[in-house]
Amino acid sequence: MRHFDVLTDSELKAFFKYSPAEFNRDTERETLGLALGAALYTPGSRPEFGDKILSGQYRRGAFSGLATLIICLEDAVADSELPKAEANVIEQLKLLEKAAFFQAEAGPALFLRVRNAAQLDKLTAEAGTAFGVLTGIVFPKGSVENLPGFFAALDRASEAAGRKLYALPLLETKEVLYSELREQNLQEIHRILLAEKDRVLTVRVGATDFSSLYGLRRPAERTIYEVHVIRDGLTAILNQFGRAEDGFVVSGPVYEHFSSGQGRPMSSKPEQVLWQEVQVDVLNGFKGKTCIHPSQISIVNAGHIVSLETYEDASLIMSESFKYNGILQSPKRNKMNEVKPHLSWARKVMAQAEVYGVLNENYKPIDVLNYIGSNRLSNQL
């Protein structure tokens, strides 16, 4: 897989000085966690997701650019539909297992969101080696109480799969949002996840569940950061899990509005607000974002492309850090680069640049996004 593979080689060369690198589910954990990008949710009750993966439908058309697909058996499935959805997931995973290896590898990295550890054990017993087509398991409503059980169940799932499955703990409960509870709970959750860090691919956040605790829902024209009580909770999570020395990747909150994708690229309010929110996500340290509609994929991923100026600053700091730790004049001569305080930032930029690419001079991420959108629109006409 490679981000922006909807672009031809000549188009990549036109926009990018350094094109995005290829990756797959066996890429090292730090890079893979960063590369997940726009993670699209789909209900486990959807019967055709295995065929769509094998036929490449999740990598073209409306789904172009999708690197991460999360099959959901939790909030996306009604309680009354759960037995049927579980049977469907097992059937689809077995279908993928039987497919030729190259077919499965061509699809997005596949994750399963379960309801609890007991359900994970049940599915492990029924799916067996078919769990090997997964890259990891999403742990919903992660807490001090349930995370140890989730990791124990993950051990059993990995054994059945014949490969290490990653954990994607999801923080979305009152214990990590309410101000009087969150500090202690986040510290305890951090302790648990730090001990399991090699198995934690990303830490995810649930802004919709957070909002429901207050009976709130942000409208399409507002970013989540304008809902202050949710913003404060997200800030607390980043404060605990965004620290450079720990190396966690924290994924951004979902934006639950979307457009039909039929109009001029980036012309709708949902597209514009999502683009704005992604900029704030990345500014604050989130990498990647949960998505609920294919029209969001390119917007989220384009928001992670690195500009040439940013890359040159980071590259200079990295190259000089081995022999010099003072002040450096930026290549553009418009800012101060300090090796000591900017080094951890530079490392993160270089990792992001490898996965999402570096633009040629005078190009901005929005240019890539508009070009992809224009091509998609012309193909619909």
XYZ file of N, CA and C in Angstrom, residues 129-241:
339
model
N -7.789 -19.775 12.552
C -6.683 -19.215 11.775
C -7.115 -18.082 10.854
N -8.425 -17.951 10.619
C -8.908 -16.856 9.762
C -8.617 -15.498 10.371
N -8.369 -15.452 11.677
C -7.972 -14.189 12.308
C -6.632 -13.692 11.772
N -5.923 -14.553 11.067
C -4.635 -14.158 10.507
C -4.731 -13.105 9.427
N -5.920 -12.866 8.878
C -6.067 -11.809 7.871
C -6.197 -10.431 8.524
N -6.376 -10.409 9.839
C -6.492 -9.143 10.558
C -5.118 -8.570 10.877
N -5.096 -7.266 11.060
C -3.888 -6.594 11.553
C -4.001 -6.304 13.043
N -5.220 -6.108 13.529
C -5.371 -5.823 14.948
C -6.819 -5.773 15.380
N -6.990 -5.521 16.688
C -8.298 -5.489 17.327
C -8.482 -4.140 18.011
N -9.627 -3.512 17.789
C -9.971 -2.273 18.489
C -10.645 -2.630 19.804
N -10.110 -2.087 20.909
C -10.683 -2.296 22.245
C -11.584 -1.105 22.569
N -12.893 -1.224 22.507
C -13.750 -0.068 22.801
C -13.826 0.213 24.292
N -14.117 1.463 24.603
C -14.346 1.882 25.989
C -13.234 1.390 26.913
N -11.995 1.621 26.461
C -10.833 1.174 27.218
C -10.797 1.781 28.612
N -10.567 0.933 29.612
C -10.556 1.391 31.005
C -9.534 0.609 31.802
N -9.278 1.078 33.004
C -8.356 0.375 33.900
C -8.859 -1.040 34.151
N -10.173 -1.191 34.243
C -10.757 -2.490 34.577
C -10.719 -3.479 33.417
N -10.988 -3.021 32.169
C -11.141 -4.003 31.088
C -9.904 -4.209 30.220
N -8.937 -3.298 30.269
C -7.779 -3.434 29.382
C -6.955 -4.704 29.646
N -6.693 -5.081 30.915
C -5.951 -6.342 31.112
C -6.650 -7.538 30.492
N -7.971 -7.608 30.615
C -8.715 -8.706 30.003
C -8.657 -8.672 28.493
N -8.703 -7.479 27.921
C -8.588 -7.344 26.471
C -7.227 -7.859 25.989
N -6.148 -7.498 26.691
C -4.824 -7.935 26.250
C -4.664 -9.445 26.388
N -5.256 -10.034 27.429
C -5.207 -11.490 27.573
C -5.946 -12.163 26.418
N -7.114 -11.621 26.054
C -7.864 -12.160 24.919
C -7.104 -11.946 23.610
N -6.381 -10.832 23.517
C -5.569 -10.568 22.321
C -4.467 -11.605 22.181
N -3.889 -12.036 23.293
C -2.888 -13.107 23.256
C -3.470 -14.365 22.618
N -4.676 -14.724 23.042
C -5.315 -15.935 22.521
C -5.684 -15.772 21.050
N -6.118 -14.566 20.678
C -6.447 -14.303 19.280
C -5.197 -14.365 18.404
N -4.097 -13.824 18.897
C -2.842 -13.851 18.141
C -2.343 -15.277 17.959
N -2.502 -16.091 18.995
C -2.088 -17.487 18.893
C -2.899 -18.214 17.827
N -4.202 -17.965 17.811
C -5.051 -18.595 16.797
C -4.713 -18.083 15.399
N -4.404 -16.795 15.306
C -4.105 -16.173 14.011
C -2.766 -16.614 13.449
N -1.855 -17.010 14.332
C -0.516 -17.365 13.890
C 0.349 -16.158 13.593
N -0.038 -14.996 14.106
C 0.732 -13.774 13.940
C 0.363 -12.810 15.059
N 1.231 -11.851 15.318
C 0.941 -10.863 16.357
C -0.118 -9.904 15.875
N -1.215 -9.836 16.594
C -2.260 -8.860 16.314
C -2.073 -7.660 17.224
N -2.254 -6.479 16.657
C -2.065 -5.249 17.418
C -3.327 -4.868 18.182
N -3.115 -4.117 19.255
C -4.209 -3.530 20.032
C -4.394 -2.079 19.621
N -5.668 -1.678 19.479
C -6.013 -0.282 19.244
C -7.005 0.133 20.332
N -6.517 0.455 21.518
C -7.430 0.844 22.604
C -8.131 2.156 22.296
N -9.415 2.204 22.603
C -10.256 3.357 22.309
C -10.706 3.983 23.618
N -10.333 5.246 23.841
C -10.675 5.966 25.063
C -11.914 6.807 24.789
N -13.029 6.496 25.495
C -14.288 7.157 25.167
C -15.293 7.166 26.320
N -14.835 6.922 27.536
C -15.753 6.817 28.667
C -15.638 8.013 29.600
N -16.589 8.101 30.522
C -16.612 9.221 31.468
C -15.375 9.244 32.359
N -14.780 8.071 32.595
C -13.608 8.018 33.472
C -12.416 8.768 32.905
N -12.366 8.912 31.573
C -11.255 9.649 30.969
C -11.682 11.023 30.475
N -12.953 11.385 30.712
C -13.433 12.702 30.289
C -13.758 13.613 31.457
N -14.475 13.115 32.460
C -14.855 13.959 33.586
C -13.602 14.454 34.303
N -13.544 15.739 34.547
C -12.316 16.363 35.053
C -11.860 15.790 36.389
N -12.801 15.412 37.258
C -12.421 14.913 38.580
C -11.937 13.463 38.543
N -12.134 12.797 37.396
C -11.755 11.386 37.286
C -10.572 11.146 36.353
N -10.408 12.007 35.365
C -9.543 11.654 34.240
C -8.061 11.592 34.582
N -7.569 12.443 35.469
C -6.131 12.448 35.704
C -5.653 11.098 36.225
N -6.305 10.585 37.245
C -5.894 9.307 37.808
C -6.114 8.168 36.823
N -7.270 8.176 36.140
C -7.568 7.100 35.205
C -6.632 7.110 34.004
N -6.328 8.287 33.481
C -5.400 8.355 32.358
C -4.004 7.901 32.758
N -3.596 8.219 33.959
C -2.294 7.764 34.439
C -2.250 6.241 34.539
N -3.332 5.650 35.047
C -3.384 4.201 35.184
C -3.461 3.511 33.820
N -4.254 4.058 32.921
C -4.336 3.498 31.571
C -2.988 3.626 30.865
N -2.335 4.754 31.057
C -1.010 4.960 30.470
C -0.032 3.906 30.987
N -0.095 3.612 32.272
C 0.792 2.595 32.854
C 0.548 1.233 32.200
N -0.717 0.880 32.012
C -1.059 -0.407 31.390
C -0.571 -0.458 29.946
N -0.839 0.595 29.195
C -0.480 0.595 27.772
C 1.022 0.703 27.562
N 1.703 1.412 28.462
C 3.159 1.519 28.331
C 3.812 0.147 28.493
N 3.273 -0.663 29.393
C 3.806 -2.010 29.588
C 3.551 -2.897 28.366
N 2.545 -2.552 27.566
C 2.190 -3.322 26.373
C 2.507 -2.552 25.089
N 3.403 -1.578 25.176
C 3.587 -0.628 24.076
C 3.897 -1.291 22.746
N 4.655 -2.358 22.739
C 5.032 -3.018 21.490
C 3.834 -3.619 20.771
N 2.708 -3.730 21.476
C 1.503 -4.289 20.860
C 0.440 -3.224 20.612
N 0.691 -2.002 21.038
C -0.280 -0.918 20.852
C 0.055 -0.176 19.561
N -0.816 -0.294 18.574
C -0.547 0.343 17.286
C -0.929 1.821 17.315
N -2.141 2.116 17.760
C -2.563 3.501 17.980
C -3.460 3.555 19.206
N -3.458 4.704 19.853
C -4.448 5.015 20.876
C -5.518 5.857 20.193
N -6.777 5.449 20.303
C -7.847 6.129 19.597
C -8.770 6.824 20.588
N -9.512 7.829 20.116
C -10.401 8.598 20.990
C -11.814 8.599 20.401
N -12.816 8.637 21.282
C -14.205 8.576 20.846
C -14.966 9.848 21.144
N -14.889 10.804 20.245
C -15.526 12.101 20.477
C -17.047 12.001 20.501
N -17.616 11.073 19.758
C -19.071 10.932 19.751
C -19.562 10.426 21.095
N -18.893 9.422 21.637
C -19.259 8.933 22.972
C -19.017 9.998 24.033
N -17.927 10.733 23.905
C -17.674 11.833 24.842
C -18.829 12.832 24.815
N -19.243 13.215 23.621
C -20.314 14.203 23.487
C -21.614 13.698 24.097
N -21.887 12.397 23.942
C -23.140 11.844 24.458
C -23.221 11.925 25.974
N -22.074 11.948 26.635
C -22.074 12.047 28.095
C -22.653 13.371 28.573
N -22.659 14.368 27.699
C -23.210 15.685 28.037
C -24.459 16.013 27.224
N -24.933 15.042 26.444
C -26.091 15.306 25.597
C -25.809 16.329 24.523
N -24.580 16.322 23.995
C -24.157 17.301 23.007
C -23.922 16.643 21.650
N -24.084 17.417 20.608
C -23.670 17.002 19.264
C -23.301 18.247 18.489
N -22.053 18.264 18.000
C -21.651 19.472 17.273
C -22.278 19.477 15.885
N -22.719 20.641 15.403
C -23.285 20.735 14.057
C -22.185 20.661 13.000
N -22.584 20.552 11.762
C -21.637 20.356 10.668
C -20.650 21.510 10.531
N -21.069 22.708 10.900
C -20.207 23.879 10.685
C -19.237 24.145 11.834
N -19.173 23.247 12.816
C -18.283 23.445 13.966
C -17.299 22.285 14.098
N -16.050 22.580 14.428
C -15.094 21.528 14.722
C -15.301 21.060 16.159
N -14.770 19.891 16.458
C -14.904 19.345 17.808
C -14.187 20.215 18.828
N -13.205 20.984 18.371
C -12.428 21.816 19.290
C -13.213 23.028 19.787
N -14.356 23.291 19.167
C -15.224 24.363 19.636
C -16.199 23.885 20.718
N -16.257 22.596 20.938
C -17.023 22.035 22.056
C -16.036 21.902 23.217
N -16.006 22.894 24.075
C -14.883 23.055 24.990
C -14.710 21.910 25.971
N -15.816 21.345 26.442
C -15.686 20.267 27.416
C -15.061 19.029 26.764
N -15.313 18.813 25.467
C -14.690 17.706 24.735
C -13.246 18.055 24.402
N -13.028 19.299 24.001
C -11.664 19.755 23.713
C -10.754 19.533 24.921
N -11.247 19.845 26.111
C -10.424 19.693 27.309
C -10.065 18.227 27.549
N -11.029 17.328 27.282
C -10.739 15.907 27.438
C -9.718 15.414 26.422
N -9.835 15.863 25.177
C -8.868 15.485 24.151
C -7.477 16.006 24.498
N -7.427 17.216 25.039
C -6.148 17.786 25.450
C -5.507 16.953 26.548
N -6.321 16.490 27.490
C -5.796 15.664 28.580
C -5.243 14.344 28.055
N -5.925 13.756 27.073
C -5.434 12.507 26.486
C -4.106 12.733 25.767
N -4.021 13.810 24.997
C -2.759 14.121 24.320
C -1.652 14.412 25.329
N -1.999 15.078 26.413
C -1.000 15.368 27.438
C -0.402 14.079 28.014
N -1.235 13.047 28.122
C -0.754 11.793 28.697
C -0.095 10.883 27.665
N -0.643 10.828 26.455
C -0.176 9.855 25.472
C 0.586 10.461 24.301
